[in-house]
PDB file of C-alpha atoms in Angstrom:
ATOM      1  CA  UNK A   1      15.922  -7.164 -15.687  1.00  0.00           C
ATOM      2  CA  UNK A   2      16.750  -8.066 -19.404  1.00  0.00           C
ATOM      3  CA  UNK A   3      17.627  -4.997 -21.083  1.00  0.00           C
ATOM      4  CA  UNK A   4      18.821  -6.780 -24.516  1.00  0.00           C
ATOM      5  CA  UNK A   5      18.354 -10.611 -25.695  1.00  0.00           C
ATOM      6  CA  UNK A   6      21.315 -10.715 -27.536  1.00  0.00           C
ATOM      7  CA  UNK A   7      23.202  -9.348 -24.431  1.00  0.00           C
ATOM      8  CA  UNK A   8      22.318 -10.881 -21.109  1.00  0.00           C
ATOM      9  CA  UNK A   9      25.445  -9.614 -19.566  1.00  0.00           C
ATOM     10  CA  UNK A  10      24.111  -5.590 -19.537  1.00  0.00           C
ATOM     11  CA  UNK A  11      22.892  -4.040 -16.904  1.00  0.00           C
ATOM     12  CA  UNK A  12      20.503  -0.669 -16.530  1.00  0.00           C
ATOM     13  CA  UNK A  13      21.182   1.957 -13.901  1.00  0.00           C
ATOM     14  CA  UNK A  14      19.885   5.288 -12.949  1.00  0.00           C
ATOM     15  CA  UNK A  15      22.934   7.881 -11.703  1.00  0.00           C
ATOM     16  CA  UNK A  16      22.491  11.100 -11.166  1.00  0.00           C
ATOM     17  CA  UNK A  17      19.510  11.433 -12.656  1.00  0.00           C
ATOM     18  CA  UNK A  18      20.549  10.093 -16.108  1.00  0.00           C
ATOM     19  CA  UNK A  19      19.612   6.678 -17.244  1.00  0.00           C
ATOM     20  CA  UNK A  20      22.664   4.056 -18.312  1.00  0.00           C
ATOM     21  CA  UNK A  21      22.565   0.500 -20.014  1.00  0.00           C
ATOM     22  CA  UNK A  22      25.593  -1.658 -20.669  1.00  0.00           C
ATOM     23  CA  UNK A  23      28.717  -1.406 -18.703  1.00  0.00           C
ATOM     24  CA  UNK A  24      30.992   0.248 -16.605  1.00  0.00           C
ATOM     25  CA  UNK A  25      34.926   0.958 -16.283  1.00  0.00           C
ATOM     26  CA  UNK A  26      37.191   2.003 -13.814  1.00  0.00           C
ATOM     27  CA  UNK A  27      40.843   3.528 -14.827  1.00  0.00           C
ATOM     28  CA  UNK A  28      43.807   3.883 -12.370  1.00  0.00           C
ATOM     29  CA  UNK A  29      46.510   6.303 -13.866  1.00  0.00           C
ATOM     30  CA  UNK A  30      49.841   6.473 -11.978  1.00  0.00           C
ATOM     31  CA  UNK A  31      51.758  10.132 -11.938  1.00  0.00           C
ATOM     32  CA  UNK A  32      55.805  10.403 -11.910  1.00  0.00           C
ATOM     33  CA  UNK A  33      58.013  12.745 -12.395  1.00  0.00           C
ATOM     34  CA  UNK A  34      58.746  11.078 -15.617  1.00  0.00           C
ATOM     35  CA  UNK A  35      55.335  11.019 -16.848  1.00  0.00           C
ATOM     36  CA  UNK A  36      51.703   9.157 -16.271  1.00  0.00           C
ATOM     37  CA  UNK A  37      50.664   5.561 -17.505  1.00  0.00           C
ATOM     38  CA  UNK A  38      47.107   3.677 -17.074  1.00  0.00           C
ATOM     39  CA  UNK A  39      48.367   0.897 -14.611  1.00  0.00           C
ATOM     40  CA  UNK A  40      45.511  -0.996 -13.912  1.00  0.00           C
ATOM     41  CA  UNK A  41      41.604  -0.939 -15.098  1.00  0.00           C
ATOM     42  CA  UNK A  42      37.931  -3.327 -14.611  1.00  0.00           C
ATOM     43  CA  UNK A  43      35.149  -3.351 -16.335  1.00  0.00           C
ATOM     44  CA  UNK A  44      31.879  -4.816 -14.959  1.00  0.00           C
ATOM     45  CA  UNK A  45      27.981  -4.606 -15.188  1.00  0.00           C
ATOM     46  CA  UNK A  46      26.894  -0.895 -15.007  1.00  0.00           C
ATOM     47  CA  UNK A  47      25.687  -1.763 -11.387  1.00  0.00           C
ATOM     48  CA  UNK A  48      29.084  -2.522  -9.855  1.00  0.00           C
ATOM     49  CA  UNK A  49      29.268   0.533  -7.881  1.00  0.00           C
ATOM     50  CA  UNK A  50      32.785   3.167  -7.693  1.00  0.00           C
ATOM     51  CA  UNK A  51      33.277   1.949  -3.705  1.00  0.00           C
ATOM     52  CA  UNK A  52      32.991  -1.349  -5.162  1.00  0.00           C
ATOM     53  CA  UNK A  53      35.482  -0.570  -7.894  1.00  0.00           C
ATOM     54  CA  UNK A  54      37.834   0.682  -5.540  1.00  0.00           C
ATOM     55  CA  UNK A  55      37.418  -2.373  -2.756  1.00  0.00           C
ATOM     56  CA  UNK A  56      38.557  -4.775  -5.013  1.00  0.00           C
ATOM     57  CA  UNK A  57      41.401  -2.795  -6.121  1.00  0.00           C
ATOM     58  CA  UNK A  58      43.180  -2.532  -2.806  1.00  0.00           C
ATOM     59  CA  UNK A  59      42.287  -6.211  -2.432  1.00  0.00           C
ATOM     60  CA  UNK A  60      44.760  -6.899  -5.105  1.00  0.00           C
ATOM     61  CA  UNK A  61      47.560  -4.300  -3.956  1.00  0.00           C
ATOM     62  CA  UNK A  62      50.166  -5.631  -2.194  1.00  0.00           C
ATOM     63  CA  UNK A  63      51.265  -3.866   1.130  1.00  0.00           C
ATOM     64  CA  UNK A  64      52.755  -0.958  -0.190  1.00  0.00           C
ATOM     65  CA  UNK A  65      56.736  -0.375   1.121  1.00  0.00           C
ATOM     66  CA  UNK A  66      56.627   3.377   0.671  1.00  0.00           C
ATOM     67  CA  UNK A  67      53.449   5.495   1.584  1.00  0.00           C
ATOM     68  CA  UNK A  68      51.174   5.756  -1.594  1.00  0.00           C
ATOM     69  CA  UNK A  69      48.668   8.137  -2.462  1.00  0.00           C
ATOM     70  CA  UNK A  70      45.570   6.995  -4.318  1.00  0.00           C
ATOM     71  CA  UNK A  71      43.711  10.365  -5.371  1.00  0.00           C
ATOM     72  CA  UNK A  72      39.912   9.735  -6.164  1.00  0.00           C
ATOM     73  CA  UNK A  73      36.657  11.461  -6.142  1.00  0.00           C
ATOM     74  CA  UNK A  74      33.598  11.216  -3.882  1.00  0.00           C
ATOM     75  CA  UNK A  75      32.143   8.465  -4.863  1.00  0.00           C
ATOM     76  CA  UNK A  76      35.289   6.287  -3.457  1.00  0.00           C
ATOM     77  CA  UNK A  77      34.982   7.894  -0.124  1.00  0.00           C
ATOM     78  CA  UNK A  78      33.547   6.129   3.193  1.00  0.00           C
ATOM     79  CA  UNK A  79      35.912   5.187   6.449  1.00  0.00           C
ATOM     80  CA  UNK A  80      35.700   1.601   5.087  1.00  0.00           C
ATOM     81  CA  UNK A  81      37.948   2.673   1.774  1.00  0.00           C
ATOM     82  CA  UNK A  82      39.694   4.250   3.867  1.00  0.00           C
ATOM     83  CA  UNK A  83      40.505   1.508   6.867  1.00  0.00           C
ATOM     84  CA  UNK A  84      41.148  -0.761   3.539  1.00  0.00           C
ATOM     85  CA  UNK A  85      43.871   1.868   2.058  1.00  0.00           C
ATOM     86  CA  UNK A  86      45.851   2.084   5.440  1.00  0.00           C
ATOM     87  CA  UNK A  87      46.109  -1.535   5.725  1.00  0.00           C
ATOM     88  CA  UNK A  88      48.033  -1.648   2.547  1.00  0.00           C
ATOM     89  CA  UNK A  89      49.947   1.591   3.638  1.00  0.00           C
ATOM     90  CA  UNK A  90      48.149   3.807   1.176  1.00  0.00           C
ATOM     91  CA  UNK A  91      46.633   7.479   1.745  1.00  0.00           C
ATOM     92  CA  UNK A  92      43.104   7.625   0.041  1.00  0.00           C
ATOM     93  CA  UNK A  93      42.488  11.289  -1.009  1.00  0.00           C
ATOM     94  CA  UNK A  94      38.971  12.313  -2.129  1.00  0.00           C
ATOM     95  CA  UNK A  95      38.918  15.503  -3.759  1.00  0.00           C
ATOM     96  CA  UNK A  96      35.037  15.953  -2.726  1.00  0.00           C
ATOM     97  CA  UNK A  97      32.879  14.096   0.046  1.00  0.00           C
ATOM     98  CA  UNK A  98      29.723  12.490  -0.670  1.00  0.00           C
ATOM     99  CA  UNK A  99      26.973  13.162   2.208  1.00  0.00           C
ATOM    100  CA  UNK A 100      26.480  16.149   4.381  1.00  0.00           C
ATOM    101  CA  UNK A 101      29.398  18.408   5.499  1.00  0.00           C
ATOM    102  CA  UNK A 102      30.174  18.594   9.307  1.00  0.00           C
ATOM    103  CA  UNK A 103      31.914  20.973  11.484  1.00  0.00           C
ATOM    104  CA  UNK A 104      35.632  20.694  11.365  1.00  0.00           C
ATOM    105  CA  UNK A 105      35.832  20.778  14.780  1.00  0.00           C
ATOM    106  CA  UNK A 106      35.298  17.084  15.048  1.00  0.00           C
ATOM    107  CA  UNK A 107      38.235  16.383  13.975  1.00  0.00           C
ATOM    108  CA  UNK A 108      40.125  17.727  16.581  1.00  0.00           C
ATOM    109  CA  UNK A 109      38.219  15.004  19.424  1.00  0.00           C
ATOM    110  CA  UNK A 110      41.160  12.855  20.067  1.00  0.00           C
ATOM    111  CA  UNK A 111      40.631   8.649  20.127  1.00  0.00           C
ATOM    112  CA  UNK A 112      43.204   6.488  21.213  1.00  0.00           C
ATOM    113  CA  UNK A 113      45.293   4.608  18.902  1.00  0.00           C
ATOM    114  CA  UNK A 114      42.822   1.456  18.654  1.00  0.00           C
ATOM    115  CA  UNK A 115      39.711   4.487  17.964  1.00  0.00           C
ATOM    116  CA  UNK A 116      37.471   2.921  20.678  1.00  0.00           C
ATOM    117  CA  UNK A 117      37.634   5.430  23.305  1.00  0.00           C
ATOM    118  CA  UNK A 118      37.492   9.432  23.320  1.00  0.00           C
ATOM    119  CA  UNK A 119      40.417  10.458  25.336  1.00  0.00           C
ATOM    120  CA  UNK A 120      40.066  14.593  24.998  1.00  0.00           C
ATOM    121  CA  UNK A 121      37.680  17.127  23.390  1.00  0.00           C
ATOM    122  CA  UNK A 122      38.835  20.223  21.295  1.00  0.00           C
ATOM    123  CA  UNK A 123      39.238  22.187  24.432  1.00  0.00           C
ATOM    124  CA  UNK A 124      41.839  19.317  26.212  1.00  0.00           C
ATOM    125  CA  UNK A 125      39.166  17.769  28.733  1.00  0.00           C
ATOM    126  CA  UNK A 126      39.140  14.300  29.851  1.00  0.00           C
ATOM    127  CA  UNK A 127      36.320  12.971  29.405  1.00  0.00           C
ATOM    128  CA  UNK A 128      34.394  12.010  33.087  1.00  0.00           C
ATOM    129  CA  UNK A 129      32.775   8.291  31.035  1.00  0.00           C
ATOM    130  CA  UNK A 130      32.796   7.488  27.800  1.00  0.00           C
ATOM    131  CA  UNK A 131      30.495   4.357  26.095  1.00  0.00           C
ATOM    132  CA  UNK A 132      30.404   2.622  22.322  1.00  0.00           C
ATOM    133  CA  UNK A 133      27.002   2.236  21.262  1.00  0.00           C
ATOM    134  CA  UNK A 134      27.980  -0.555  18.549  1.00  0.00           C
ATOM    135  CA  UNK A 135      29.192  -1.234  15.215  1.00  0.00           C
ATOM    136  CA  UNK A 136      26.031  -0.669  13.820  1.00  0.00           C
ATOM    137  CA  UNK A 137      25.650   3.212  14.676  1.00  0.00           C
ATOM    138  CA  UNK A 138      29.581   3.451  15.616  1.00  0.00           C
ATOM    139  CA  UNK A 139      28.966   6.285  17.924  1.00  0.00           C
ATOM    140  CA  UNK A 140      30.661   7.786  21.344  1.00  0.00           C
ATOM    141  CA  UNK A 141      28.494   8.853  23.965  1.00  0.00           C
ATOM    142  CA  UNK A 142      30.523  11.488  26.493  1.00  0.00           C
ATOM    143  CA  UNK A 143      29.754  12.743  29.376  1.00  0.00           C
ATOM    144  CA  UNK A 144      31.940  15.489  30.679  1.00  0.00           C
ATOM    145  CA  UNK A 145      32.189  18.032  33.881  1.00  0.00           C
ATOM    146  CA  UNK A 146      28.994  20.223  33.542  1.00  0.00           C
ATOM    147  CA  UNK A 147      30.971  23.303  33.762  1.00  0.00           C
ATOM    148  CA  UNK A 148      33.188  22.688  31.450  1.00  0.00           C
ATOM    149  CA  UNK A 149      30.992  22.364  28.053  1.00  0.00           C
ATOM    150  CA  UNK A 150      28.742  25.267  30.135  1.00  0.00           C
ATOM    151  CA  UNK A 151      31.918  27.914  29.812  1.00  0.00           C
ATOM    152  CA  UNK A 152      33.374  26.214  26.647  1.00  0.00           C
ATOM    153  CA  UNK A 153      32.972  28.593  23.875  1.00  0.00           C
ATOM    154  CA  UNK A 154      32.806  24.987  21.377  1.00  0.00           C
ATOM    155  CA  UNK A 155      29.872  23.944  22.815  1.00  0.00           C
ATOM    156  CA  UNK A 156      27.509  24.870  20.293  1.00  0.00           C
ATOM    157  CA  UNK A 157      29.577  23.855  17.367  1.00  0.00           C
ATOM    158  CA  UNK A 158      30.014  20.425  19.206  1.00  0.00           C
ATOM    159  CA  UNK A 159      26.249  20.150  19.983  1.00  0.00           C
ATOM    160  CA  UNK A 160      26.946  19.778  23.710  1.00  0.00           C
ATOM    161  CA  UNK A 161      23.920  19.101  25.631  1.00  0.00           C
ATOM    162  CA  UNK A 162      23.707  20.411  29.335  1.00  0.00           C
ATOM    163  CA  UNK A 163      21.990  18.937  31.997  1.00  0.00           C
ATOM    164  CA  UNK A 164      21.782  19.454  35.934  1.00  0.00           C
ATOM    165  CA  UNK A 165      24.983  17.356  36.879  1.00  0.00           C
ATOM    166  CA  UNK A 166      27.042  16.777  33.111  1.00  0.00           C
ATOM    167  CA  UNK A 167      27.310  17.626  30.226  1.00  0.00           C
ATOM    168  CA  UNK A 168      26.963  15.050  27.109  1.00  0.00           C
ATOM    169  CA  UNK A 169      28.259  15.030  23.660  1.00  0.00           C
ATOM    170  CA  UNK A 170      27.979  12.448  20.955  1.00  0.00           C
ATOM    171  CA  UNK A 171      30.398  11.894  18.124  1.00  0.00           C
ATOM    172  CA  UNK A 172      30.392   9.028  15.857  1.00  0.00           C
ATOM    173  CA  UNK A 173      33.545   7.961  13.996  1.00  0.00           C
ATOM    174  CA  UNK A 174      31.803   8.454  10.435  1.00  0.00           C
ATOM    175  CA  UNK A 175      31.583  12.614  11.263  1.00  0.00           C
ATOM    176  CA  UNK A 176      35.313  12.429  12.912  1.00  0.00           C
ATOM    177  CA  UNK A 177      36.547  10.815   9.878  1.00  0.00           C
ATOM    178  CA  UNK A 178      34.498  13.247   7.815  1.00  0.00           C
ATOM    179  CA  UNK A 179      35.634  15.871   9.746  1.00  0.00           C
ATOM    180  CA  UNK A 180      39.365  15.399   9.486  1.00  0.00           C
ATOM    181  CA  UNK A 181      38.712  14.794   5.210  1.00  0.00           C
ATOM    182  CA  UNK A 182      37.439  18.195   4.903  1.00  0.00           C
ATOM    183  CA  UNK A 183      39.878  20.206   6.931  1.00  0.00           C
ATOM    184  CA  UNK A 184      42.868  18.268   5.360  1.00  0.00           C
ATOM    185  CA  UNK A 185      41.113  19.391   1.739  1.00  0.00           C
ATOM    186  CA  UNK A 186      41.563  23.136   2.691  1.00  0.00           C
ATOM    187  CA  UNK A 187      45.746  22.934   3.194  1.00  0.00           C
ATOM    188  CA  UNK A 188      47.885  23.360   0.486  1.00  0.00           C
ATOM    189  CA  UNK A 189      49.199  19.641  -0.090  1.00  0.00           C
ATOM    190  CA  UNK A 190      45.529  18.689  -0.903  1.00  0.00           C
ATOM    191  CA  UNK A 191      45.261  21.585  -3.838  1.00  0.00           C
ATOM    192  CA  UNK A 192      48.305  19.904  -5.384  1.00  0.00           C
ATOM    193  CA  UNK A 193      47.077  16.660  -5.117  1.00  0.00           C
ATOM    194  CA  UNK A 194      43.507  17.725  -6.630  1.00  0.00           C
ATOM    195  CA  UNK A 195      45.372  19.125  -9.687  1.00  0.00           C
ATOM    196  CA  UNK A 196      47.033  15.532 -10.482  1.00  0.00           C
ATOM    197  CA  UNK A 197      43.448  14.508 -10.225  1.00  0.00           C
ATOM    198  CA  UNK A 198      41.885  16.441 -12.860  1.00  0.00           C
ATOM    199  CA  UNK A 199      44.364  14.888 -15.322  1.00  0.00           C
ATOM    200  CA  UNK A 200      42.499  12.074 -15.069  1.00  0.00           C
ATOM    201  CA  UNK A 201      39.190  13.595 -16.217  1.00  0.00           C
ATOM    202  CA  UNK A 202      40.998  13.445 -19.630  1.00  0.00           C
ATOM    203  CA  UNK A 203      40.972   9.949 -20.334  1.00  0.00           C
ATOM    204  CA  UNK A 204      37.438   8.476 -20.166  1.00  0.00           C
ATOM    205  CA  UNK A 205      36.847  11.448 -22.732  1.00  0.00           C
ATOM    206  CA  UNK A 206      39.868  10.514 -25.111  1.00  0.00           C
ATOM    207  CA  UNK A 207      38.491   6.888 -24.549  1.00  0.00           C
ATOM    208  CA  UNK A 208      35.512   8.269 -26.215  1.00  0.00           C
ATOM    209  CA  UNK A 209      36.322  10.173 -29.024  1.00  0.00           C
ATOM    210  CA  UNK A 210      39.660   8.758 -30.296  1.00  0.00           C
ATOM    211  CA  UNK A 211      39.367   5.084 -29.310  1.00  0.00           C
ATOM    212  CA  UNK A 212      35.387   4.887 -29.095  1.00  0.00           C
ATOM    213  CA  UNK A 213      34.584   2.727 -26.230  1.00  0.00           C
ATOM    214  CA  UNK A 214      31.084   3.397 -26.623  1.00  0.00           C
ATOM    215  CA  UNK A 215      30.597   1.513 -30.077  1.00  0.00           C
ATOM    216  CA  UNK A 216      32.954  -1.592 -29.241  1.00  0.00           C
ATOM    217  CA  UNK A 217      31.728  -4.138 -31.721  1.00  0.00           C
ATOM    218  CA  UNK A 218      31.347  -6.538 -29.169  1.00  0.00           C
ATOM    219  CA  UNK A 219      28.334  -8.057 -26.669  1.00  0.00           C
ATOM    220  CA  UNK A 220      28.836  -9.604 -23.751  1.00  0.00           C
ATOM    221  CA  UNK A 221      30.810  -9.000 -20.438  1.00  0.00           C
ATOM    222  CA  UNK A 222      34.162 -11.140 -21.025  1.00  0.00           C
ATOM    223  CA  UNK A 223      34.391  -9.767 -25.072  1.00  0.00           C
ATOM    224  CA  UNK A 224      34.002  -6.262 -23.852  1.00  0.00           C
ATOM    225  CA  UNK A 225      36.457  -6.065 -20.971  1.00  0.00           C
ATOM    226  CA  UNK A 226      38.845  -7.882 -23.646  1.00  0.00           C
ATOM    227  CA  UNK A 227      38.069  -5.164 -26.058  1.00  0.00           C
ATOM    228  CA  UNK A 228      38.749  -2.491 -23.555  1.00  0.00           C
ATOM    229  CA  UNK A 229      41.612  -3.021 -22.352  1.00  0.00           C
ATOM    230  CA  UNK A 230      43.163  -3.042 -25.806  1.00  0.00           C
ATOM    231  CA  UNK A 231      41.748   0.687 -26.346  1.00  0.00           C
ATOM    232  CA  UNK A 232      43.600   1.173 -22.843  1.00  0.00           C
ATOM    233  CA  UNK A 233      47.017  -0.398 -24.414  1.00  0.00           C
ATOM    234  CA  UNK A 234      46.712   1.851 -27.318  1.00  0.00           C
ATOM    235  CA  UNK A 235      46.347   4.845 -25.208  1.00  0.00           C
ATOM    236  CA  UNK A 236      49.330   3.931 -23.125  1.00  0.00           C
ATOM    237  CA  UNK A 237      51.120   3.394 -26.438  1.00  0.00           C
ATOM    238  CA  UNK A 238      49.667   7.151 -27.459  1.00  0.00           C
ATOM    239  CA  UNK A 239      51.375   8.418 -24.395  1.00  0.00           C
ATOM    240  CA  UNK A 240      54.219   6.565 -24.698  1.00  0.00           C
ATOM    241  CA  UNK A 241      55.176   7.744 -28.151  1.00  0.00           C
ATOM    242  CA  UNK A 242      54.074  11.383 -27.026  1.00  0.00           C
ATOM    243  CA  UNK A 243      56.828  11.059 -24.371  1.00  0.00           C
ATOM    244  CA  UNK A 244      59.216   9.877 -26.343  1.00  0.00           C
ATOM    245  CA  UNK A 245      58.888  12.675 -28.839  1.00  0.00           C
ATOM    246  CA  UNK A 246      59.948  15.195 -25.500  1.00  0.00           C
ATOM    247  CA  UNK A 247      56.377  17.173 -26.417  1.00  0.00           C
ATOM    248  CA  UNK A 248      56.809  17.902 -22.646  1.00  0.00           C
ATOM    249  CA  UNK A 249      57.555  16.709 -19.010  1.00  0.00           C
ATOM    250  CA  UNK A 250      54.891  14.567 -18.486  1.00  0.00           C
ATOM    251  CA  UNK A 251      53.472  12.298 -20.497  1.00  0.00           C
ATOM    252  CA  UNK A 252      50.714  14.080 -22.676  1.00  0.00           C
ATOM    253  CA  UNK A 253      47.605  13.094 -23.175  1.00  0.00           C
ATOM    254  CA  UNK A 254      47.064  12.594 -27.156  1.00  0.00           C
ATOM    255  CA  UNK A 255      44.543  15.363 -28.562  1.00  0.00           C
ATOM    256  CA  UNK A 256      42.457  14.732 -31.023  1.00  0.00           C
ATOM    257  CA  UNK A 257      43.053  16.614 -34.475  1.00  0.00           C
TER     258      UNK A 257
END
């Protein structure tokens, strides 16, 4: 859909109810003990989507020597970001989960190291068969001992069924995955790590009001990302003075006047 002759390159999108035209940018801000810079940043069509964003950053990382950890929000969640960030050796942290929530006890169903089989439930028993229904649905059907889901006091919280010989329980690895996000965001290391992400929240504002990304004089998708990513070397200069000043620790984040 043309949203404006004299530029074909924007895009129109509905999120969250609200109603954008024009484009979209993503911002990557590393965090040191010597202070924060904007390391890397794309700008696309409005419609480019923030799993998008984030698949075609770790396409351009390099396998990472050292463990790296890559906080983000929701919308850069899914198992596929995360299979992505492990190959690279990097730990993708959302600080919220798009979808339902599950029970947390799904994350304590142990898989073996290539995740295609179900070797124990929460309660340590083998399972008696265990079958793959496919990439498409990417559930585990298991069958266990009847008695043993019968007697188990997890058996409602894992949805066991029971039948006349078995029991059955089905897990899929979307929920496990799920599962293990949101009872890793309840420890301790998480809260830390959720505090270096609100930082974060600063700059698309700043980008606003002291640099004014949304009145680049500009049209067109090349122009604009050119255009952008000065703003972003002027904020990095900003932060860079800031530092240099000793204003504090970290690397400030300018404040408007």
């Amino acid at each position: 859909m043309l949203q404006n002759p004299s530029d074909p390159d924007a895009t129109y999108r509905v999120k969250a109810g609200k109603e954008y035209q024009g484009y979209a940018a993503n911002i990557e801000e590393t965090v040191g003990k010597n202070g924060s810079v904007i390391t890397d940043y794309q700008y696309e069509q409005n419609n480019y989507s923030d799993s998008q964003f984030l698949k075609d950053s770790l396409a351009r990382m390099e396998v990472q020597d050292e463990t790296t950890t890559v906080v983000a929000d929701g919308a850069y969640s899914g198992k596929e970001n995360h299979d992505l960030a492990a190959e690279k050796n990097i730990q993708l942290v959302n600080t919220d989960l798009s979808g339902k929530p599950v029970d947390t006890i799904l994350a304590e169903f142990v898989f073996n190291e290539k995740g295609t089989k179900v070797l124990r439930c929460p309660a340590g028993y083998e399972p008696k068969s265990c079958s793959y229904t496919g990439e498409k649905s990417q559930q585990f059907h298991i069958s266990f001992q009847r008695d043993q889901c019968a007697n188990c006091p997890n058996k409602d919280r894992c949805k066991a069924k029971i039948h006349k010989r078995v029991s059955s329980v089905i897990i899929s690895i979307k929920s496990h995955e799920r599962a293990r996000q949101q009872y890793f965001m309840g420890t301790e290391e998480f809260k830390n790590l959720f505090r270096i992400r609100n930082g974060v929240e600063t700059i698309p504002s700043l980008l606003r009001r002291n640099y004014h990304a949304d009145r680049m004089p500009v049209q067109g998708l090349i122009r604009g990302r050119f255009f952008f990513g000065c703003k972003i070397a002027a904020l990095n200069f900003k932060k860079l003075l800031t530092f240099r000043k000793d204003l504090g620790h970290y690397a400030q984040n300018p404040v408007l006047a």
